[in-house]
């Protein structure tokens, strides 16, 4: 498991991966049937996966910034 401060980012990333897999399944369904509904599902699911990846990146960056600020404060000249 990830460190506690990164759990939220880790979960969002895993959700993004799951959504990407679902989108690929929708793409396969489209190419076997050529039903536009499957293509639409693939696009929407891939977009949602991208949002989850972005959420994970933002959360990770926020944690990294906080860690940097804590480290700088600990090493400040007193």
Coordinates of N, CA and C in Angstrom, one line a residue:
X1 N 0.8 -1.2 0.0 CA 0.0 0.0 0.0 C 0.9 1.3 0.0
X2 N 0.3 2.3 -0.6 CA 1.1 3.6 -0.6 C 1.1 4.2 0.8
X3 N 2.1 5.2 1.0 CA 2.1 5.9 2.3 C 0.8 6.7 2.4
X4 N 0.4 6.9 3.6 CA -0.9 7.5 3.9 C -1.2 8.8 3.1
X5 N -0.2 9.7 3.0 CA -0.5 11.0 2.3 C -0.8 10.7 0.8
X6 N -0.4 9.6 0.3 CA -0.6 9.3 -1.2 C -1.8 8.4 -1.5
X7 N -2.5 8.0 -0.5 CA -3.6 7.0 -0.7 C -4.6 7.6 -1.7
X8 N -5.0 8.9 -1.6 CA -6.0 9.5 -2.5 C -5.5 9.5 -3.9
X9 N -4.2 9.9 -4.1 CA -3.7 9.9 -5.5 C -3.6 8.5 -6.0
X10 N -3.2 7.5 -5.2 CA -3.1 6.1 -5.6 C -4.4 5.6 -6.1
X11 N -5.5 5.9 -5.3 CA -6.8 5.4 -5.6 C -7.3 6.0 -6.9
X12 N -7.1 7.3 -7.1 CA -7.5 7.9 -8.3 C -6.8 7.3 -9.5
X13 N -5.5 7.0 -9.4 CA -4.8 6.4 -10.4 C -5.3 5.0 -10.8
X14 N -5.5 4.2 -9.7 CA -6.1 2.9 -10.0 C -7.5 2.9 -10.7
X15 N -8.3 3.9 -10.3 CA -9.6 4.1 -10.9 C -9.4 4.4 -12.4
X16 N -8.4 5.3 -12.7 CA -8.1 5.6 -14.1 C -7.7 4.4 -14.9
X17 N -6.9 3.6 -14.3 CA -6.5 2.4 -15.0 C -7.7 1.4 -15.3
X18 N -8.5 1.3 -14.3 CA -9.7 0.4 -14.5 C -10.6 1.0 -15.6
X19 N -10.8 2.3 -15.6 CA -11.6 2.9 -16.6 C -11.0 2.8 -18.0
X20 N -9.6 2.9 -18.1 CA -9.0 2.7 -19.4 C -9.2 1.2 -19.9
X21 N -9.2 0.3 -19.0 CA -9.4 -1.1 -19.4 C -10.9 -1.3 -19.9
X22 N -11.8 -0.6 -19.2 CA -13.2 -0.7 -19.6 C -13.3 0.0 -21.0
X23 N -12.6 1.1 -21.2 CA -12.7 1.8 -22.5 C -12.2 0.9 -23.6
X24 N -11.1 0.2 -23.3 CA -10.6 -0.7 -24.3 C -11.5 -1.8 -24.7
X25 N -12.3 -2.3 -23.6 CA -13.3 -3.3 -23.9 C -14.4 -2.7 -24.8
X26 N -14.8 -1.5 -24.6 CA -15.8 -0.8 -25.4 C -15.3 -0.7 -26.8
X27 N -14.0 -0.4 -27.0 CA -13.4 -0.3 -28.3 C -13.4 -1.7 -29.0
X28 N -13.1 -2.7 -28.3 CA -13.1 -4.0 -28.9 C -14.6 -4.4 -29.3
X29 N -15.5 -4.0 -28.5 CA -16.9 -4.3 -28.8 C -17.3 -3.5 -30.1
X30 N -16.8 -2.3 -30.2 CA -17.2 -1.5 -31.4 C -16.6 -2.1 -32.6
X31 N -15.3 -2.5 -32.6 CA -14.7 -3.1 -33.8 C -15.3 -4.5 -34.1
X32 N -15.9 -5.1 -33.2 CA -16.6 -6.4 -33.6 C -18.0 -6.2 -34.1
X33 N -18.6 -5.1 -33.7 CA -20.0 -4.9 -34.1 C -20.3 -3.6 -34.9
X34 N -19.3 -2.6 -34.8 CA -19.5 -1.3 -35.5 C -20.8 -0.6 -35.0
X35 N -21.1 -0.9 -33.7 CA -22.3 -0.1 -33.1 C -21.7 1.2 -32.6
X36 N -22.3 2.3 -32.9 CA -21.9 3.6 -32.5 C -22.0 3.8 -31.0
X37 N -22.9 3.0 -30.3 CA -23.0 3.1 -28.9 C -21.7 2.7 -28.2
X38 N -21.1 1.6 -28.8 CA -19.8 1.1 -28.2 C -18.7 2.2 -28.3
X39 N -18.7 2.8 -29.5 CA -17.7 3.8 -29.7 C -17.9 5.0 -28.8
X40 N -19.1 5.4 -28.6 CA -19.4 6.5 -27.6 C -19.0 6.1 -26.2
X41 N -19.3 4.9 -25.8 CA -19.0 4.5 -24.5 C -17.4 4.5 -24.3
X42 N -16.7 4.1 -25.3 CA -15.3 4.1 -25.3 C -14.7 5.5 -25.1
X43 N -15.3 6.4 -25.8 CA -14.8 7.8 -25.7 C -15.1 8.4 -24.4
X44 N -16.3 8.2 -23.9 CA -16.7 8.8 -22.6 C -15.9 8.1 -21.5
X45 N -15.7 6.8 -21.6 CA -15.0 6.2 -20.5 C -13.5 6.6 -20.5
X46 N -12.9 6.7 -21.7 CA -11.5 7.2 -21.8 C -11.4 8.6 -21.2
X47 N -12.3 9.5 -21.5 CA -12.3 10.8 -21.0 C -12.4 10.8 -19.5
X48 N -13.2 9.9 -18.9 CA -13.3 9.8 -17.4 C -12.0 9.3 -16.9
X49 N -11.4 8.4 -17.6 CA -10.1 7.9 -17.1 C -9.0 9.0 -17.1
X50 N -9.1 9.8 -18.1 CA -8.1 11.0 -18.1 C -8.4 11.9 -17.0
X51 N -9.6 12.1 -16.6 CA -9.9 13.0 -15.4 C -9.4 12.4 -14.1
X52 N -9.5 11.1 -14.0 CA -9.0 10.4 -12.8 C -7.5 10.5 -12.8
X53 N -6.8 10.4 -13.9 CA -5.3 10.5 -13.9 C -4.9 11.9 -13.6
X54 N -5.7 12.9 -14.1 CA -5.4 14.3 -13.7 C -5.6 14.5 -12.2
X55 N -6.7 14.0 -11.7 CA -6.9 14.1 -10.3 C -5.8 13.5 -9.5
X56 N -5.3 12.3 -9.9 CA -4.2 11.7 -9.2 C -2.9 12.6 -9.3
X57 N -2.7 13.1 -10.5 CA -1.5 14.0 -10.6 C -1.5 15.2 -9.7
X58 N -2.7 15.9 -9.7 CA -2.9 17.1 -8.9 C -2.7 16.7 -7.4
X59 N -3.3 15.6 -7.0 CA -3.1 15.2 -5.6 C -1.7 14.9 -5.2
X60 N -1.0 14.2 -6.1 CA 0.4 13.8 -5.9 C 1.2 15.1 -5.9
X61 N 1.0 16.0 -6.8 CA 1.8 17.3 -6.8 C 1.6 18.1 -5.5
X62 N 0.3 18.1 -5.1 CA 0.0 18.8 -3.8 C 0.8 18.2 -2.6
X63 N 0.8 16.9 -2.6 CA 1.5 16.2 -1.5 C 3.0 16.5 -1.6
X64 N 3.5 16.5 -2.8 CA 4.9 16.7 -3.0 C 5.3 18.1 -2.6
X65 N 4.5 19.1 -2.9 CA 4.7 20.5 -2.5 C 4.7 20.6 -1.0
X66 N 3.7 20.0 -0.3 CA 3.6 20.0 1.1 C 4.9 19.4 1.8
X67 N 5.3 18.3 1.2 CA 6.5 17.6 1.7 C 7.7 18.5 1.6
X68 N 7.8 19.2 0.4 CA 8.9 20.1 0.2 C 8.9 21.2 1.2
X69 N 7.7 21.8 1.5 CA 7.6 22.9 2.4 C 8.0 22.4 3.8
X70 N 7.6 21.2 4.2 CA 7.9 20.7 5.5 C 9.4 20.5 5.6
X71 N 10.0 19.9 4.6 CA 11.4 19.7 4.6 C 12.2 21.0 4.7
X72 N 11.8 22.0 3.9 CA 12.5 23.3 3.9 C 12.4 23.9 5.3
X73 N 11.2 23.8 5.9 CA 11.0 24.4 7.3 C 11.9 23.7 8.3
X74 N 12.0 22.4 8.2 CA 12.9 21.6 9.1 C 14.3 22.0 9.0
X75 N 14.8 22.4 7.8 CA 16.2 22.7 7.5 C 16.5 24.2 7.5
X76 N 15.5 25.0 7.9 CA 15.8 26.5 8.0 C 16.8 26.8 9.0
X77 N 17.5 27.9 8.7 CA 18.5 28.4 9.7 C 17.7 29.1 10.8
X78 N 18.2 28.8 12.0 CA 17.5 29.3 13.2 C 18.3 30.2 14.0

